[in-house]
GROMACS .gro file of C-alpha atoms in nm:
model
  250
    1MET     CA    1   0.213   2.963   7.824
    2THR     CA    2   0.184   2.772   8.150
    3THR     CA    3   0.272   2.419   8.129
    4ARG     CA    4   0.230   2.105   8.321
    5GLU     CA    5   0.518   2.098   8.525
    6ASP     CA    6   0.473   2.465   8.599
    7VAL     CA    7   0.168   2.474   8.821
    8VAL     CA    8   0.275   2.092   8.949
    9SER     CA    9   0.602   2.265   9.137
   10PHE     CA   10   0.410   2.528   9.268
   11VAL     CA   11   0.198   2.327   9.436
   12ASN     CA   12   0.410   2.065   9.534
   13ASP     CA   13   0.599   2.393   9.667
   14TYR     CA   14   0.256   2.606   9.810
   15LEU     CA   15   0.123   2.286  10.030
   16GLN     CA   16   0.527   2.181  10.118
   17ILE     CA   17   0.395   1.786  10.050
   18SER     CA   18   0.781   1.696  10.113
   19ALA     CA   19   0.736   1.803  10.468
   20VAL     CA   20   0.364   1.632  10.529
   21PRO     CA   21   0.388   1.256  10.622
   22ASP     CA   22   0.114   1.116  10.458
   23SER     CA   23  -0.006   0.718  10.266
   24SER     CA   24  -0.154   0.888   9.921
   25LEU     CA   25   0.079   1.046   9.637
   26ASN     CA   26   0.019   1.381   9.676
   27GLY     CA   27   0.104   1.540   9.311
   28LEU     CA   28   0.053   1.463   9.059
   29GLN     CA   29  -0.057   1.108   8.985
   30VAL     CA   30  -0.148   1.072   8.557
   31GLU     CA   31   0.054   1.223   8.318
   32GLY     CA   32  -0.103   1.399   8.070
   33ARG     CA   33  -0.062   1.694   7.820
   34ASP     CA   34   0.209   1.952   7.854
   35THR     CA   35   0.063   2.294   7.838
   36VAL     CA   36  -0.228   2.369   7.994
   37ARG     CA   37  -0.504   2.631   7.891
   38LYS     CA   38  -0.766   2.521   8.186
   39ILE     CA   39  -0.742   2.334   8.530
   40VAL     CA   40  -1.110   2.140   8.664
   41PHE     CA   41  -1.047   2.139   9.031
   42GLY     CA   42  -1.269   1.891   9.209
   43VAL     CA   43  -1.280   1.740   9.536
   44SER     CA   44  -1.278   1.361   9.474
   45ALA     CA   45  -1.135   1.161   9.153
   46GLY     CA   46  -1.333   0.978   9.000
   47LEU     CA   47  -1.540   0.953   8.631
   48GLU     CA   48  -1.784   1.160   8.667
   49LEU     CA   49  -1.609   1.416   8.748
   50PHE     CA   50  -1.372   1.379   8.432
   51LYS     CA   51  -1.577   1.322   8.202
   52LYS     CA   52  -1.764   1.643   8.296
   53ALA     CA   53  -1.351   1.789   8.322
   54LYS     CA   54  -1.257   1.680   7.905
   55ALA     CA   55  -1.685   1.813   7.817
   56ALA     CA   56  -1.526   2.165   8.018
   57GLY     CA   57  -1.199   2.168   7.765
   58ALA     CA   58  -0.938   2.084   8.032
   59ASP     CA   59  -0.603   1.969   8.037
   60MET     CA   60  -0.590   1.881   8.401
   61ILE     CA   61  -0.754   1.785   8.765
   62ILE     CA   62  -0.697   1.891   9.073
   63VAL     CA   63  -0.918   1.682   9.319
   64HIS     CA   64  -0.824   1.607   9.737
   65HIS     CA   65  -0.923   1.320   9.724
   66GLY     CA   66  -0.703   1.203   9.452
   67LEU     CA   67  -0.678   0.762   9.305
   68LEU     CA   68  -0.350   0.621   9.516
   69TRP     CA   69  -0.328   0.554   9.832
   70GLY     CA   70   0.026   0.402   9.931
   71LYS     CA   71  -0.058   0.040   9.782
   72GLU     CA   72  -0.028  -0.084   9.519
   73GLN     CA   73  -0.357  -0.163   9.259
   74ALA     CA   74  -0.403  -0.383   8.930
   75LEU     CA   75  -0.517  -0.103   8.627
   76ILE     CA   76  -0.863  -0.334   8.617
   77GLY     CA   77  -1.208  -0.259   8.684
   78ALA     CA   78  -1.337   0.109   8.775
   79PHE     CA   79  -0.933   0.175   8.901
   80GLY     CA   80  -0.798   0.096   8.502
   81ARG     CA   81  -1.153   0.260   8.379
   82ARG     CA   82  -1.048   0.674   8.576
   83VAL     CA   83  -0.642   0.615   8.446
   84ALA     CA   84  -0.753   0.478   8.090
   85PHE     CA   85  -0.924   0.778   8.046
   86LEU     CA   86  -0.735   1.040   8.214
   87LEU     CA   87  -0.435   0.865   8.003
   88GLN     CA   88  -0.704   0.826   7.633
   89ASN     CA   89  -0.831   1.197   7.716
   90GLN     CA   90  -0.477   1.328   7.775
   91ILE     CA   91  -0.566   1.540   8.138
   92SER     CA   92  -0.304   1.593   8.459
   93LEU     CA   93  -0.431   1.428   8.774
   94LEU     CA   94  -0.299   1.603   9.079
   95GLY     CA   95  -0.442   1.495   9.421
   96TYR     CA   96  -0.331   1.633   9.747
   97HIS     CA   97  -0.487   1.502  10.064
   98LEU     CA   98  -0.348   1.572  10.411
   99PRO     CA   99  -0.153   1.902  10.295
  100LEU     CA  100  -0.417   2.003  10.224
  101ASP     CA  101  -0.614   1.962  10.553
  102LYS     CA  102  -0.361   2.100  10.785
  103HIS     CA  103  -0.242   2.364  10.536
  104PRO     CA  104  -0.284   2.709  10.805
  105LYS     CA  105  -0.415   2.903  10.456
  106ILE     CA  106  -0.628   2.781  10.239
  107GLY     CA  107  -0.694   2.440  10.447
  108HIS     CA  108  -1.019   2.291  10.523
  109ASN     CA  109  -0.986   2.374  10.906
  110ALA     CA  110  -0.838   2.650  10.904
  111LEU     CA  111  -1.073   2.811  10.687
  112LEU     CA  112  -1.383   2.688  10.855
  113LEU     CA  113  -1.276   2.895  11.136
  114LYS     CA  114  -1.213   3.156  10.988
  115SER     CA  115  -1.570   3.146  10.838
  116LEU     CA  116  -1.664   3.176  11.210
  117LYS     CA  117  -1.445   3.489  11.266
  118ALA     CA  118  -1.174   3.280  11.528
  119LYS     CA  119  -0.918   3.340  11.682
  120ASN     CA  120  -0.643   3.272  11.841
  121ILE     CA  121  -0.616   3.003  11.580
  122ARG     CA  122  -0.392   2.666  11.713
  123PRO     CA  123  -0.328   2.319  11.575
  124PHE     CA  124  -0.476   2.046  11.745
  125ALA     CA  125  -0.607   1.656  11.655
  126SER     CA  126  -0.319   1.379  11.630
  127TYR     CA  127  -0.342   1.174  11.284
  128HIS     CA  128   0.007   0.936  11.241
  129GLY     CA  129   0.198   1.196  11.470
  130GLN     CA  130   0.087   1.559  11.328
  131GLU     CA  131  -0.145   1.738  11.391
  132ILE     CA  132  -0.458   1.796  11.131
  133GLY     CA  133  -0.657   2.007  11.233
  134PHE     CA  134  -0.739   2.337  11.478
  135TRP     CA  135  -0.932   2.536  11.717
  136GLY     CA  136  -0.997   2.858  11.856
  137GLN     CA  137  -1.196   3.132  11.925
  138ILE     CA  138  -1.506   3.271  11.887
  139LYS     CA  139  -1.743   3.534  11.994
  140PRO     CA  140  -2.020   3.328  12.213
  141GLN     CA  141  -2.297   3.250  12.065
  142SER     CA  142  -2.605   2.976  12.004
  143LEU     CA  143  -2.466   2.639  11.888
  144LYS     CA  144  -2.803   2.640  11.652
  145SER     CA  145  -2.597   2.977  11.534
  146VAL     CA  146  -2.315   2.851  11.532
  147VAL     CA  147  -2.407   2.576  11.294
  148SER     CA  148  -2.590   2.827  11.088
  149GLN     CA  149  -2.298   2.973  10.984
  150LEU     CA  150  -2.134   2.606  10.922
  151GLU     CA  151  -2.412   2.539  10.690
  152HIS     CA  152  -2.368   2.806  10.509
  153THR     CA  153  -2.056   2.765  10.450
  154CYS     CA  154  -2.052   2.461  10.291
  155GLN     CA  155  -2.442   2.468  10.143
  156ALA     CA  156  -2.511   2.181  10.359
  157GLN     CA  157  -2.667   2.024  10.642
  158ALA     CA  158  -2.578   1.902  10.922
  159LEU     CA  159  -2.614   1.653  11.162
  160THR     CA  160  -2.543   1.798  11.476
  161LEU     CA  161  -2.572   1.653  11.845
  162ASP     CA  162  -2.637   1.899  12.118
  163PHE     CA  163  -2.471   1.698  12.460
  164GLY     CA  164  -2.235   2.001  12.513
  165GLU     CA  165  -2.241   2.384  12.633
  166LYS     CA  166  -2.563   2.612  12.557
  167LYS     CA  167  -2.244   2.916  12.430
  168ILE     CA  168  -1.965   2.813  12.213
  169SER     CA  169  -1.674   3.049  12.237
  170LYS     CA  170  -1.392   2.714  12.139
  171VAL     CA  171  -1.414   2.555  11.793
  172GLY     CA  172  -1.223   2.274  11.674
  173VAL     CA  173  -1.255   2.144  11.306
  174VAL     CA  174  -1.112   1.853  11.188
  175SER     CA  175  -1.334   1.808  10.815
  176GLY     CA  176  -1.424   1.478  10.650
  177GLY     CA  177  -1.335   1.161  10.848
  178GLY     CA  178  -1.203   1.290  11.118
  179TRP     CA  179  -1.496   1.180  11.353
  180SER     CA  180  -1.166   0.987  11.546
  181MET     CA  181  -1.058   1.289  11.693
  182LEU     CA  182  -1.284   1.310  11.892
  183PRO     CA  183  -1.120   1.260  12.222
  184ASP     CA  184  -0.863   1.566  12.120
  185ALA     CA  185  -1.161   1.804  12.115
  186ILE     CA  186  -1.273   1.672  12.416
  187ASN     CA  187  -0.978   1.635  12.625
  188LEU     CA  188  -0.912   2.035  12.520
  189GLY     CA  189  -1.229   2.103  12.667
  190LEU     CA  190  -1.398   2.214  12.350
  191ASP     CA  191  -1.773   2.340  12.351
  192LEU     CA  192  -1.802   2.227  11.976
  193PHE     CA  193  -1.636   1.930  11.771
  194VAL     CA  194  -1.676   2.014  11.377
  195THR     CA  195  -1.660   1.720  11.130
  196GLY     CA  196  -1.722   1.583  10.761
  197SER     CA  197  -1.843   1.171  10.851
  198VAL     CA  198  -1.934   1.000  11.207
  199ASP     CA  199  -2.032   0.664  11.284
  200GLU     CA  200  -2.196   0.522  11.567
  201PRO     CA  201  -1.964   0.556  11.875
  202VAL     CA  202  -2.000   0.948  11.865
  203GLN     CA  203  -2.333   1.038  12.043
  204GLU     CA  204  -2.241   0.832  12.294
  205MET     CA  205  -1.871   1.016  12.315
  206CYS     CA  206  -2.045   1.351  12.316
  207ARG     CA  207  -2.285   1.243  12.593
  208GLU     CA  208  -2.007   1.132  12.784
  209GLY     CA  209  -1.761   1.439  12.666
  210ARG     CA  210  -2.000   1.683  12.723
  211ILE     CA  211  -1.962   1.789  12.362
  212ASN     CA  212  -2.177   1.903  12.100
  213CYS     CA  213  -2.016   1.804  11.757
  214ALA     CA  214  -2.182   1.927  11.414
  215ALA     CA  215  -2.098   1.648  11.059
  216LEU     CA  216  -2.100   1.817  10.789
  217GLY     CA  217  -2.080   1.523  10.546
  218HIS     CA  218  -1.696   1.449  10.380
  219TYR     CA  219  -1.707   1.585  10.031
  220ASN     CA  220  -1.935   1.930  10.156
  221SER     CA  221  -1.701   1.980  10.474
  222GLU     CA  222  -1.385   2.025  10.197
  223LYS     CA  223  -1.468   2.176   9.918
  224ILE     CA  224  -1.403   2.492  10.101
  225GLY     CA  225  -1.012   2.462  10.034
  226VAL     CA  226  -1.050   2.317   9.673
  227LEU     CA  227  -1.171   2.639   9.637
  228ALA     CA  228  -0.944   2.818   9.809
  229LEU     CA  229  -0.644   2.683   9.574
  230MET     CA  230  -0.844   2.721   9.289
  231LYS     CA  231  -0.804   3.118   9.360
  232LYS     CA  232  -0.426   3.066   9.470
  233VAL     CA  233  -0.350   2.881   9.171
  234GLN     CA  234  -0.611   3.123   8.918
  235SER     CA  235  -0.349   3.392   9.073
  236ARG     CA  236  -0.041   3.267   8.981
  237PHE     CA  237  -0.130   3.166   8.620
  238GLN     CA  238  -0.304   3.245   8.343
  239VAL     CA  239  -0.502   2.997   8.311
  240GLU     CA  240  -0.885   2.926   8.308
  241VAL     CA  241  -1.015   2.749   8.631
  242GLU     CA  242  -1.333   2.570   8.701
  243PHE     CA  243  -1.440   2.425   8.991
  244ILE     CA  244  -1.703   2.162   8.955
  245ASP     CA  245  -1.942   1.997   9.194
  246ILE     CA  246  -2.013   1.633   9.213
  247LYS     CA  247  -2.308   1.719   9.476
  248ASN     CA  248  -2.269   1.489   9.714
  249PRO     CA  249  -2.448   1.405  10.024
  250LEU     CA  250  -2.212   1.171  10.274
   0.00000   0.00000   0.00000
């Protein structure tokens, strides 16, 4: 029999959440039933995911973007309905934000680089005093070829800004909303910066920094780490697991 605390303790320790400062509350966010037979994995906490998890028979949901982000919040409106649904159906919710972003084995950023067969992978991109991204070297190839591989991995179409070298050999990745760390990539002299979502200043930052950028969507750039965490949990416990993909192009 697998208990809720078995899973919470394992994932907390594996992702070393106590060593990662984060405004979100990593770990158990909503407490459900004591025993766990099925765990649903998803990218972001939301009522649509919760409803599908219930229909799938889940006792627990594990996501990258949880419900709690370092501030007090009244249990009203959409937030209140989300919490109420979980409590009423005794479904536990676990969220893992920065610890999953920066994990060197199953984190989104490391895995996206590994999907390109990158070598000499090392941390970069400072976010509130800690490096959450990774960069590495790949076999020199065209920007189109690299982006095509990333699109296949993320099952998403990239927004590409072509202002850098035509042959790509040095790539940095900060998934999700990591576009603000583009200057770190420019300072390192990278050929390509890979992220999730971008904002208006990015185009001219790329032009002036002479760097290419590929944005795969905040959601789609962060599925890969959640899927890897699901496999890790499945290998540790005798529980049923399922990834539920709430399609999101943003």
